[in-house]
Short mmCIF file of C-alpha atoms and ligand atoms in Angstrom, two decimals:
data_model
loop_
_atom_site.label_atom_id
_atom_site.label_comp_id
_atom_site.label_asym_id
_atom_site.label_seq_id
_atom_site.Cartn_x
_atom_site.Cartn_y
_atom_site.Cartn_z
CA UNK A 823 20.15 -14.63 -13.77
CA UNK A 824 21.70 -17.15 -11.90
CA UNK A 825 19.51 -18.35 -8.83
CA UNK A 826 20.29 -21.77 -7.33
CA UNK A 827 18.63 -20.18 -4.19
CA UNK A 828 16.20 -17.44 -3.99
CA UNK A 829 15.57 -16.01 -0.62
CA UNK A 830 12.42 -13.53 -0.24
CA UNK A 831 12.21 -11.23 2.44
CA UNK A 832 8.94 -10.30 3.17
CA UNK A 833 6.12 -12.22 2.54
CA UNK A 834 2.92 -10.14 1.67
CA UNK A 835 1.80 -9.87 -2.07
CA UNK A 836 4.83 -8.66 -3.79
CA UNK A 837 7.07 -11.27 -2.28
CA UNK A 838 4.59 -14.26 -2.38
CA UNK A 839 3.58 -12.69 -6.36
CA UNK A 840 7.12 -13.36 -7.04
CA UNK A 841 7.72 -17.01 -6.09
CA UNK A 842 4.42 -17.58 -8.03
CA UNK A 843 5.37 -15.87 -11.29
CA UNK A 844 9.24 -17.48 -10.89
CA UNK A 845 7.36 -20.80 -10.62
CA UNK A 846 4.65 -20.22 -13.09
CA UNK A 847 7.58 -19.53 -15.65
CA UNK A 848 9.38 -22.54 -14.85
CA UNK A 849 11.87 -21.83 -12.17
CA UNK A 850 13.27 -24.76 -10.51
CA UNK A 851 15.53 -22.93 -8.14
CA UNK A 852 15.04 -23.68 -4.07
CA UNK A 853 12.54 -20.78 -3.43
CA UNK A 854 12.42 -19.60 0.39
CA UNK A 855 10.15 -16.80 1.57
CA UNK A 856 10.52 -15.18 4.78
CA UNK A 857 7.70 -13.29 6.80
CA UNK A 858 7.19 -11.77 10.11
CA UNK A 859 3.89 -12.00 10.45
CA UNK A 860 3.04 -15.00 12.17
CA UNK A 861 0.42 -15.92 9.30
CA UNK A 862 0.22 -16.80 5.37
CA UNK A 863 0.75 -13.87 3.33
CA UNK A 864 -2.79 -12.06 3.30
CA UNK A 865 -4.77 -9.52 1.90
CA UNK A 866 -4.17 -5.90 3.46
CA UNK A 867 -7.15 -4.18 1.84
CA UNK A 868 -9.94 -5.43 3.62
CA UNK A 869 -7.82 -4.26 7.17
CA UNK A 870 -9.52 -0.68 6.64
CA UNK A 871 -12.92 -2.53 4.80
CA UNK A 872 -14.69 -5.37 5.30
CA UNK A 873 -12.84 -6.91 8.23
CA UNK A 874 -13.70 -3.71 10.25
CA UNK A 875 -17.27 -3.82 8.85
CA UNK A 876 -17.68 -6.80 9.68
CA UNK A 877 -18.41 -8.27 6.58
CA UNK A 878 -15.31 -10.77 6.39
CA UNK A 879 -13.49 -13.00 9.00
CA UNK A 880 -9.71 -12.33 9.90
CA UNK A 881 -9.77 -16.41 8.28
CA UNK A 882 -10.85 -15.55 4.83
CA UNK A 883 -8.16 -13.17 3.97
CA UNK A 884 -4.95 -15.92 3.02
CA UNK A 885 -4.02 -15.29 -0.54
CA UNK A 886 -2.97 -18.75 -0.97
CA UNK A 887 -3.37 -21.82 1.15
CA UNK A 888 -0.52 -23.90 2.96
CA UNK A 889 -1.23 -26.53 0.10
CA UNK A 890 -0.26 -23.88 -2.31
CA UNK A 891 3.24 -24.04 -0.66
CA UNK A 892 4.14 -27.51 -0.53
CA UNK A 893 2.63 -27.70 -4.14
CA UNK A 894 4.68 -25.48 -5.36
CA UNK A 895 7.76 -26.35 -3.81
CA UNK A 896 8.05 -22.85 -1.78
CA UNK A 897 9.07 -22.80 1.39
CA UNK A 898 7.54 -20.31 4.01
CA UNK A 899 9.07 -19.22 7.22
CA UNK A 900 7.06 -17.51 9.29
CA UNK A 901 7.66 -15.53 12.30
CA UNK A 902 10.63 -14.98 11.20
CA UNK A 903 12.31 -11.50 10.76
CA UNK A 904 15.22 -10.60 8.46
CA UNK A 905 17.87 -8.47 10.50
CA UNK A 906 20.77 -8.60 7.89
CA UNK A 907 21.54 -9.30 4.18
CA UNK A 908 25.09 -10.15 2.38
CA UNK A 909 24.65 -9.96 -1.19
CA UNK A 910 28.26 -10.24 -1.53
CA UNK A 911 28.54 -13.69 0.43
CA UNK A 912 25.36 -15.08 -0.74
CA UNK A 913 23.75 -14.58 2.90
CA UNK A 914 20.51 -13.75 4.54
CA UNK A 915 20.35 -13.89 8.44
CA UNK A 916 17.21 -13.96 10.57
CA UNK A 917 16.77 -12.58 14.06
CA UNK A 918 17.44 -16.04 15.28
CA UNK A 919 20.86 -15.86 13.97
CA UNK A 920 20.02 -18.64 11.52
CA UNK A 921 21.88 -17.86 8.14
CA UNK A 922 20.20 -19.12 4.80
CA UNK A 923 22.40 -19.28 1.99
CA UNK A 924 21.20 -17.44 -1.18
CA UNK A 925 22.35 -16.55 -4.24
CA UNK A 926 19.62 -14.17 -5.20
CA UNK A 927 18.12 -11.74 -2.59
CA UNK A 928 14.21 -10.17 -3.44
CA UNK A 929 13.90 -7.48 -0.91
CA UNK A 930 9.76 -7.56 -0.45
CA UNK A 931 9.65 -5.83 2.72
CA UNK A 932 6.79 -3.16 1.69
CA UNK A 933 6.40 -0.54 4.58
CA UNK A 934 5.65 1.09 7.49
CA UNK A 935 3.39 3.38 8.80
CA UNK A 936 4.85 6.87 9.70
CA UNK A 937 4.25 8.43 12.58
CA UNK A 938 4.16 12.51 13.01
CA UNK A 939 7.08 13.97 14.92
CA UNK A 940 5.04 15.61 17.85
CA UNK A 941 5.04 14.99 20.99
CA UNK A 942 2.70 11.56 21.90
CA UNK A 943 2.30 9.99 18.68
CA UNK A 944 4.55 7.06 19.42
CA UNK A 945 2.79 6.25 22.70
CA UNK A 946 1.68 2.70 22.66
CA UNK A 947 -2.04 3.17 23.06
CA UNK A 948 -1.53 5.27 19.10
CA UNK A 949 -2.83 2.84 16.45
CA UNK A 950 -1.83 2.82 13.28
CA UNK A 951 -2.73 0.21 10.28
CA UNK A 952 -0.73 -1.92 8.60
CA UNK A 953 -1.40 -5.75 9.74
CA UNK A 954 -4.27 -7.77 10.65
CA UNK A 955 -3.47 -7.40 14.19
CA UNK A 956 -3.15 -3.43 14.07
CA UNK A 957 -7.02 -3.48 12.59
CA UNK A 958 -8.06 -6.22 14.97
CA UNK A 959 -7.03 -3.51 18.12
CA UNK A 960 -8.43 -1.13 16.58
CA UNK A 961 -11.65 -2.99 16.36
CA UNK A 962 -11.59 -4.09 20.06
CA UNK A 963 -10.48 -0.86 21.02
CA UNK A 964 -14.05 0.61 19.97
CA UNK A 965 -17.73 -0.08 20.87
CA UNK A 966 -20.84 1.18 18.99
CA UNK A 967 -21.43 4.91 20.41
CA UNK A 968 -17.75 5.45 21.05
CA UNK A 969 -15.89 8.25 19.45
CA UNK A 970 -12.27 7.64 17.25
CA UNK A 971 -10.27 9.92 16.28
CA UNK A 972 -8.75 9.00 13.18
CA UNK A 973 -5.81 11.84 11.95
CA UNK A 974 -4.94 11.90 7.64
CA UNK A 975 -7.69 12.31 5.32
CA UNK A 976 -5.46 9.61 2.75
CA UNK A 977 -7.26 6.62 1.34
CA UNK A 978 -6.70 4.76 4.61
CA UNK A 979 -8.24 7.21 6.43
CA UNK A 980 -10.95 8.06 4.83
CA UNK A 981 -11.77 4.31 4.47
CA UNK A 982 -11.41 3.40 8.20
CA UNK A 983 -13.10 6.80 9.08
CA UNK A 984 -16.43 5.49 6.90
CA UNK A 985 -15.95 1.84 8.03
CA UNK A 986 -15.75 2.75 11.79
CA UNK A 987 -18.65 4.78 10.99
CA UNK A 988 -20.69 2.10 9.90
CA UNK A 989 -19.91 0.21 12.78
CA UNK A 990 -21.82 2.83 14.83
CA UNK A 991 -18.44 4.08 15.94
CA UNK A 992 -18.66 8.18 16.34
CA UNK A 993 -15.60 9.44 14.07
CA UNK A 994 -13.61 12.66 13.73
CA UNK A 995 -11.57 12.62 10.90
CA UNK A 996 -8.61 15.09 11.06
CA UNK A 997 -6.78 16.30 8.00
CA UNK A 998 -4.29 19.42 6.65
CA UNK A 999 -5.93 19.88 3.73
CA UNK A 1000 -9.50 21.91 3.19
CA UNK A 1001 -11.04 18.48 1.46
CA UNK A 1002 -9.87 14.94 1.52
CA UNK A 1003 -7.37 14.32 -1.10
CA UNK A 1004 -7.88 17.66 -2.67
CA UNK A 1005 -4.21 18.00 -3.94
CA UNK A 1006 -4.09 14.33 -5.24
CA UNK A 1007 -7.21 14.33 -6.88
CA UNK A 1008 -9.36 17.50 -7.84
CA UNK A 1009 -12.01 19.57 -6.54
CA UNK A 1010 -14.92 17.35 -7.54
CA UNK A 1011 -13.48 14.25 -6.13
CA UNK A 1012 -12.67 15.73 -3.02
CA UNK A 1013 -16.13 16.92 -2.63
CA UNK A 1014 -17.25 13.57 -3.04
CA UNK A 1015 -15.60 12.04 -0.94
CA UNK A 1016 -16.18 15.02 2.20
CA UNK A 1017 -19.76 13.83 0.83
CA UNK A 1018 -19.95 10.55 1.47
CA UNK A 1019 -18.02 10.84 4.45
CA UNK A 1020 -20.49 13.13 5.76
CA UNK A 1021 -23.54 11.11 5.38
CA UNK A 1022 -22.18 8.49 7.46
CA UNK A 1023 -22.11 10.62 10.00
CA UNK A 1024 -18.53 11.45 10.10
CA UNK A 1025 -17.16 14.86 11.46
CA UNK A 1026 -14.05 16.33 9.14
CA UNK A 1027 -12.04 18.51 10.73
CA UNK A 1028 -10.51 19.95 7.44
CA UNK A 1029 -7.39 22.56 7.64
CA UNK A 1030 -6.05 21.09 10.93
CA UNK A 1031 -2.95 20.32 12.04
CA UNK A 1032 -2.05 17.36 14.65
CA UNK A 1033 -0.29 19.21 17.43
CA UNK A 1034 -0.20 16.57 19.91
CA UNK A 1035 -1.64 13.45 21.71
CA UNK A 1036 -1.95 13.33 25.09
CA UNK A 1037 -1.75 10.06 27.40
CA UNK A 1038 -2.59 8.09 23.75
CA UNK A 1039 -6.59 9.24 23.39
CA UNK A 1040 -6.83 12.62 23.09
CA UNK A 1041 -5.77 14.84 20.60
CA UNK A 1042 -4.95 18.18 20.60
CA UNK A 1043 -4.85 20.43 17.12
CA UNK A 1044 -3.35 23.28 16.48
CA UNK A 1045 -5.73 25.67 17.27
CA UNK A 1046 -5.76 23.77 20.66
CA UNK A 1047 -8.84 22.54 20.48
CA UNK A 1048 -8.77 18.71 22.03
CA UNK A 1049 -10.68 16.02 21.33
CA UNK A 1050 -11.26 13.14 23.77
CA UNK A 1051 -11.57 9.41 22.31
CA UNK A 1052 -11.45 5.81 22.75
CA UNK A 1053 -8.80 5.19 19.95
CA UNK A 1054 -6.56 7.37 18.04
CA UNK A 1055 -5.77 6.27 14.80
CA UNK A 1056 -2.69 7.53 12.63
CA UNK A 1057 -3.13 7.40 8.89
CA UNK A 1058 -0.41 9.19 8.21
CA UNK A 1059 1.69 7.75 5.42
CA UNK A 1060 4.08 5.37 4.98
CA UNK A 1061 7.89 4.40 4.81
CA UNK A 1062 9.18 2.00 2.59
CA UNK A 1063 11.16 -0.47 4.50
CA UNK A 1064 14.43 -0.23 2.98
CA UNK A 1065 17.18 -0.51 5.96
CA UNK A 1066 18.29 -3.94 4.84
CA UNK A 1067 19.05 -2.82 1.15
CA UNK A 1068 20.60 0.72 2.89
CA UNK A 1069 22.87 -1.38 5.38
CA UNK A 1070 24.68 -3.62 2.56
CA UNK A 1071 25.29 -0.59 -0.05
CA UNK A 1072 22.73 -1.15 -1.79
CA UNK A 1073 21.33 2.24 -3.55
CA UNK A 1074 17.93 3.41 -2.02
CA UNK A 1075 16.15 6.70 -2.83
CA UNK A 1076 15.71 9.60 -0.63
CA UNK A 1077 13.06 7.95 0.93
CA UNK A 1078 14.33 5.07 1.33
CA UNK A 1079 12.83 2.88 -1.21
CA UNK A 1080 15.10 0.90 -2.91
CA UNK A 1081 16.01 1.64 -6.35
CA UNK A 1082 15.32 -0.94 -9.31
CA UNK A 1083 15.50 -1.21 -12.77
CA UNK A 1084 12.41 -2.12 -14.90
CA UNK A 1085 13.37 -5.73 -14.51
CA UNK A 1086 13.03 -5.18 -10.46
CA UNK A 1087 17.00 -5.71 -10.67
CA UNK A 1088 18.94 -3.40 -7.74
CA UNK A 1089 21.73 -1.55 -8.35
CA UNK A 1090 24.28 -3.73 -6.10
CA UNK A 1091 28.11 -4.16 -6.37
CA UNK A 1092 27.80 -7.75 -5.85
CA UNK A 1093 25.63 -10.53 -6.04
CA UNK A 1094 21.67 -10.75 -7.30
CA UNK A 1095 19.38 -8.37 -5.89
CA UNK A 1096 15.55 -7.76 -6.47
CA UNK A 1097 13.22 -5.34 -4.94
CA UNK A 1098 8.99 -5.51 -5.33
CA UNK A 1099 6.29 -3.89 -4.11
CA UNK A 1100 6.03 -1.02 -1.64
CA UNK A 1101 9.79 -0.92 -0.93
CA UNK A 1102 10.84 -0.63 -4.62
CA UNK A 1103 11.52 2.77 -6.15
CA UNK A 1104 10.74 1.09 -10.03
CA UNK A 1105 11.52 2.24 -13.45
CA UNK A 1106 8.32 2.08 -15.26
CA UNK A 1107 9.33 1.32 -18.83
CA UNK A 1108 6.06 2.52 -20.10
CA UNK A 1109 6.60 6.32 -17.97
CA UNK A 1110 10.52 6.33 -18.64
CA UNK A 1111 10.92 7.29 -14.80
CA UNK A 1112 11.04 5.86 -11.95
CA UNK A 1113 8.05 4.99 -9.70
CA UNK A 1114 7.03 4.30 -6.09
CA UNK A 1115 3.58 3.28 -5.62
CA UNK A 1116 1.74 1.77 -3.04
CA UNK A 1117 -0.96 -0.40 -4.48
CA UNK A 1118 -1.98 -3.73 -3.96
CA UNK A 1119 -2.03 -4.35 -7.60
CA UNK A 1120 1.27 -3.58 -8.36
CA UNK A 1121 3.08 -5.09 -5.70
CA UNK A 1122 1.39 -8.38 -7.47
CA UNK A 1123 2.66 -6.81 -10.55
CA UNK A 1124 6.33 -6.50 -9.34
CA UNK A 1125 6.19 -9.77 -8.66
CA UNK A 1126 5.44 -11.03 -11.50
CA UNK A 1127 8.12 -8.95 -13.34
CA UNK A 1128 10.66 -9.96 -11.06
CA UNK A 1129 9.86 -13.93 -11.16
CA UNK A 1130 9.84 -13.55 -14.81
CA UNK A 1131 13.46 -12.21 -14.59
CA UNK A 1132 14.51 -14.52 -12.37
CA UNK A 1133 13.57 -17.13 -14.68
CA UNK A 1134 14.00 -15.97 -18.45
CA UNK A 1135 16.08 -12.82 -17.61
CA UNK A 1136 13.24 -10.31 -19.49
CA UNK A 1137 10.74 -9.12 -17.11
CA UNK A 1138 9.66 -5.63 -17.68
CA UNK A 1139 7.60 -3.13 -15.34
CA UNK A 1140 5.60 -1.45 -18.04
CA UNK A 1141 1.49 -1.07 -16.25
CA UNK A 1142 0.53 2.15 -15.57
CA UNK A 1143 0.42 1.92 -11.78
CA UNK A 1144 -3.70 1.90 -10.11
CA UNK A 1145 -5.26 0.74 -7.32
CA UNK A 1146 -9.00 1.07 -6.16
CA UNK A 1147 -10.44 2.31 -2.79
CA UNK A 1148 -13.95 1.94 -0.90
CA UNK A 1149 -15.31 4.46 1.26
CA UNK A 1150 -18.75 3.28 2.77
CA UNK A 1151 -20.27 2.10 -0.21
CA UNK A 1152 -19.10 4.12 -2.76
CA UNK A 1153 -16.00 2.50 -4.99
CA UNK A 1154 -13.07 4.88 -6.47
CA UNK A 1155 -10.69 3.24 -8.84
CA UNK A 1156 -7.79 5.43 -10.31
CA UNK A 1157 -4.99 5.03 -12.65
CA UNK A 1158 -1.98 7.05 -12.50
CA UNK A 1159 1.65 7.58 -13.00
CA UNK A 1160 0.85 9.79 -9.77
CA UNK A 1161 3.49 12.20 -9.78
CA UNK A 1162 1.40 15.42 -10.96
CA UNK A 1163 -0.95 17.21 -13.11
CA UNK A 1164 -1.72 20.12 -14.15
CA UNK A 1165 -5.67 20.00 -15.92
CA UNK A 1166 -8.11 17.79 -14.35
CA UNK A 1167 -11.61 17.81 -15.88
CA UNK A 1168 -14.36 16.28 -14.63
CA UNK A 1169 -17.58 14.39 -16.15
CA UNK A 1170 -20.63 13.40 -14.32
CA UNK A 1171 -23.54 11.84 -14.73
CA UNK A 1172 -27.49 12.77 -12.45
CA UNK A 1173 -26.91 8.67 -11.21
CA UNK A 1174 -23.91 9.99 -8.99
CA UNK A 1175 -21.23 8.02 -11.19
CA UNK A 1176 -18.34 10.71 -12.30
CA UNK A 1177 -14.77 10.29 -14.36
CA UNK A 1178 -12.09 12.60 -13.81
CA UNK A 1179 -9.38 13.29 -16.56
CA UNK A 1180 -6.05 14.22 -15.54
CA UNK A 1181 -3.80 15.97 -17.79
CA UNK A 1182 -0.11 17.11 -18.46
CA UNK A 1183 1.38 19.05 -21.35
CA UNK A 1184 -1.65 17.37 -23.08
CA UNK A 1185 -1.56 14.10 -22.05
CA UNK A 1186 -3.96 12.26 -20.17
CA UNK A 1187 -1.76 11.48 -16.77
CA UNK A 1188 -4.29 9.97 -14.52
CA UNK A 1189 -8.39 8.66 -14.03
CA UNK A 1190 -10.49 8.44 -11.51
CA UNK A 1191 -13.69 6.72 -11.46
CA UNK A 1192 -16.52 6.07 -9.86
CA UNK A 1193 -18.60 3.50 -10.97
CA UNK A 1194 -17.72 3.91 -15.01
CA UNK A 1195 -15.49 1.11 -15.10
CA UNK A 1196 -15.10 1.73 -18.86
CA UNK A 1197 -13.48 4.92 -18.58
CA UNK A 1198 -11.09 3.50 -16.52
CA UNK A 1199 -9.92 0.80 -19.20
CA UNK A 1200 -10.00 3.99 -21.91
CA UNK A 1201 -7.90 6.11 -19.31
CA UNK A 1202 -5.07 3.20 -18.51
CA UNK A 1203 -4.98 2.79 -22.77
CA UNK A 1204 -4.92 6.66 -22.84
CA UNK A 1205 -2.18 7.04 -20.14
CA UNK A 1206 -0.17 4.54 -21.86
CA UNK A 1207 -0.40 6.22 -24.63
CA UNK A 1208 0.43 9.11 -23.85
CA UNK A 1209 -2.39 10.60 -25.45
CA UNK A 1210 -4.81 13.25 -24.95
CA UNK A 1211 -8.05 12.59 -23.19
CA UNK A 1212 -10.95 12.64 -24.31
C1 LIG B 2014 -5.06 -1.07 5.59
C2 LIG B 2014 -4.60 -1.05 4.17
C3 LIG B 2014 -5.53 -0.96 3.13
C4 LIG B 2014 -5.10 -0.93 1.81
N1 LIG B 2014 -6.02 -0.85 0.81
C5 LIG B 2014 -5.62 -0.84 -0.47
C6 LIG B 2014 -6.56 -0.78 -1.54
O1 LIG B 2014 -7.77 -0.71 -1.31
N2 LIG B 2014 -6.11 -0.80 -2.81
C7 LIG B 2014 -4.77 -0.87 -3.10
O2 LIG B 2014 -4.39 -0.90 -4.27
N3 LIG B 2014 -3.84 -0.92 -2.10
C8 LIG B 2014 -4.24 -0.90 -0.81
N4 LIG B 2014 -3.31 -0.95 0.20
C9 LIG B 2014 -1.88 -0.97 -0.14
C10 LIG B 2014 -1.38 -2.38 -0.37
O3 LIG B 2014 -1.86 -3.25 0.62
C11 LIG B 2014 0.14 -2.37 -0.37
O4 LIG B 2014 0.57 -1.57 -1.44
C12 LIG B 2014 0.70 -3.79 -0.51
O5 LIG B 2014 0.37 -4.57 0.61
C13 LIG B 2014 2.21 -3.76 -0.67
O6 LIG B 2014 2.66 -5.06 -0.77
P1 LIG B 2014 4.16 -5.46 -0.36
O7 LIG B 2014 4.23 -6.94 -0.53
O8 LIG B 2014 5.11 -4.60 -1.06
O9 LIG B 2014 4.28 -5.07 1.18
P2 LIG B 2014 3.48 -5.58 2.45
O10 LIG B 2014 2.09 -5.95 2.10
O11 LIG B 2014 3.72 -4.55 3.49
O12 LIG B 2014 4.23 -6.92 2.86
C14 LIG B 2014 5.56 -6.89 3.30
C15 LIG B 2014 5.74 -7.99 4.32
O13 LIG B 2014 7.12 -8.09 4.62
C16 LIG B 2014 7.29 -8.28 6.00
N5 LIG B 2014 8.64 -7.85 6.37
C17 LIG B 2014 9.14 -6.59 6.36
N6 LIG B 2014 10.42 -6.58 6.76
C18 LIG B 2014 10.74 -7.86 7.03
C19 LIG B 2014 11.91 -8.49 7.52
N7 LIG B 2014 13.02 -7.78 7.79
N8 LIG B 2014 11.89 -9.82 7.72
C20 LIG B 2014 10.77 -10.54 7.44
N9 LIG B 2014 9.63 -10.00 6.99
C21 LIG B 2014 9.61 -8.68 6.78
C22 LIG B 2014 6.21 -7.43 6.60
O14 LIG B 2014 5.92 -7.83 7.93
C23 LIG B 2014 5.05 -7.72 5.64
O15 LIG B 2014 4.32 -8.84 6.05
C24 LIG B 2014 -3.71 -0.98 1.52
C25 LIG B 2014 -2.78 -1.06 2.57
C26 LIG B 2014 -3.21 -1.10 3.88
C27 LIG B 2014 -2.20 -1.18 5.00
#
């Protein structure tokens, strides 16, 4: 690929993974990567974790260090937002109007959180959680003894509900479904996680529906019952960011996400275009479909597929996508192509530690762990595989 210039919008894992992996394989092209965030690209996970526990300062989260930068010969803008691309002329213009020249675009502009169409959810005093400062309002929003509301029972909400929780925070945790994640994951693991939710004192509100939220801190359900508190918190989902790639013809998927080859390689009329991370809709080599995921892991993963194709031409998105999640104390880590299954069988042991097996058409599709780490390598070999499990 030809890439005198490489211009990265968005610079959180997938975009920063990507100038690392270009210059780990020897790329000598003029690397710029753009953020909006006013800091260096950082680690997201610990927003819903240990930052809100406590247990880790907003200043150790920087994935790499400005040194990093001028070592490697990448530039970083930050504060600086993206408003238009032109693959066609080779330009990318920020909100300041400045125009950098580029002859290879890497969209990296992961997502946003979604907000349910009812009435009050886009009020201003509605958190949701997607940067350091979102988690850092949250955070000042709430004293020990006060009560949160937080609304989706999805990773993120489940981990800020037990996090808030051990903060001394009182938390309702509001979700459609009868058990957290029951769909996604199984029986067992949902009653796990209801579980451990429960013994840190937090009150799940399974089966209900947000109906509305009234002057930003008080939600009311649909059975009308309402629920008074000092912060509301959204965990609702996600967007993929993909109105830049959707404004200059570039093909995106229903949802928005842009769609890439298993090289991270757009499909665009003209000029070099890359997608990573939480925006991409990927075709996983190793699946034969395409993908959107929304871990942590493989937005470092794009990355380093896509810097290897900007430099040698033959980076391929094979890993079976997984990701890990903490919820008080207790550690999940799952591996998944995450689009369905229709067996799941679980195995547990009297110490509390439990695998689940997903299958379809009798292959293993998916594991979830809890502290049996080597199941986990045996189900991302199995998955891959495409073989039964075990
Ligand atoms: C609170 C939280 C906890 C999480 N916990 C886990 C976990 O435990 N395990 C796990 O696997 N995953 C976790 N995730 C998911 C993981 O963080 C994401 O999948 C990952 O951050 C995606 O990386 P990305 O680089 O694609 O996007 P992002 O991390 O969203 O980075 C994109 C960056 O691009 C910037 N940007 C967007 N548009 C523009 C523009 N036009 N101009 C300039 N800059 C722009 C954004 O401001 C952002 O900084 C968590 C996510 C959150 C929010």
């Amino acid at each position: 690929m030809s890439a005198e210039r490489i211009v990265i919008v968005g610079a959180g894992p997938a975009g920063l993974s990507t100038a690392r992996a270009y210059r780990a394989c020897g790329g000598e092209a003029e690397v710029t990567l753009v953020g909006e965030e006013p800091l260096l690209p950082y680690r997201r996970p610990p927003l819903t974790k240990e930052l809100v526990r406590g247990e880790l300062g907003a200043h150790e989260l920087a994935i790499e260090t400005e040194d990093w930068f001028a070592a490697n010969d990448v530039k970083l803008l930050r504060g600086a937002r993206v408003t238009s691309i032109a693959p066609e002329e080779g330009v990318v213009t920020l909100e300041s109007y400045v125009r950098l020249p580029a002859e290879t675009i890497v969209l990296a502009a992961g997502s946003r959180p979604a907000r349910p169409p009812i009435a009050g959810a886009e009020h201003p005093d509605v958190h949701t959680i997607r940067t350091l400062a979102d988690s850092e309002r949250v955070i000042a929003a709430l004293d020990s003894g006060q009560r949160a509301v937080v609304v989706g029972t999805g990773f993120i909400g489940c981990e800020l509900a037990a996090s808030l929780a051990l903060r001394g925070v009182a938390v309702t945790l509001i979700g459609q479904e009868r058990l957290p994640q029951l769909a996604r994951l199984g029986e067992l693991a949902a009653r796990r996680i209801a579980a451990w939710l429960a013994e840190l004192g937090v009150e799940l509100r399974g089966e209900s529906s947000l109906a509305a939220v009234h002057e930003g801190r008080i939600v009311e359900l649909d059975d009308k019952s309402r629920h008074d508190a000092c912060a509301v918190i959204l965990a609702t989902g996600v967007h993929p960011r993909g109105e830049l790639a959707q404004a200059s013809g570039i093909q995106t998927s229903d949802a928005g996400a842009v769609i890439v080859d298993a090289a991270m390689r757009a499909r665009s009329a003209h000029g070099n275009v890359l997608a990573v991370g939480d925006v991409a809709c990927a075709f996983n080599a190793c699946a034969g479909r395409h993908l959107r995921v929304e871990h942590w892991g493989d937005a470092l993963g794009h990355g380093e597929v896509a810097g290897r194709t900007l430099a040698h031409g033959d980076g391929c998105w094979e890993e079976v996508p997984g990701f890990w999640s903490t919820i008080g104390a207790h550690t999940l880590k799952y591996a998944a192509w995450g689009d369905g299954f229709e067996d799941a069988r679980t195995v547990s042991a009297p110490d509390g530690s439990f695998t689940v097996w997903y299958e379809r058409d009798g292959a293993t599709v998916g594991v979830l762990t809890h502290e049996r780490d080597e199941d986990y390598e045996r189900g991302r070999e199995l998955i891959a595989a495409g073989e039964p499990a075990p």
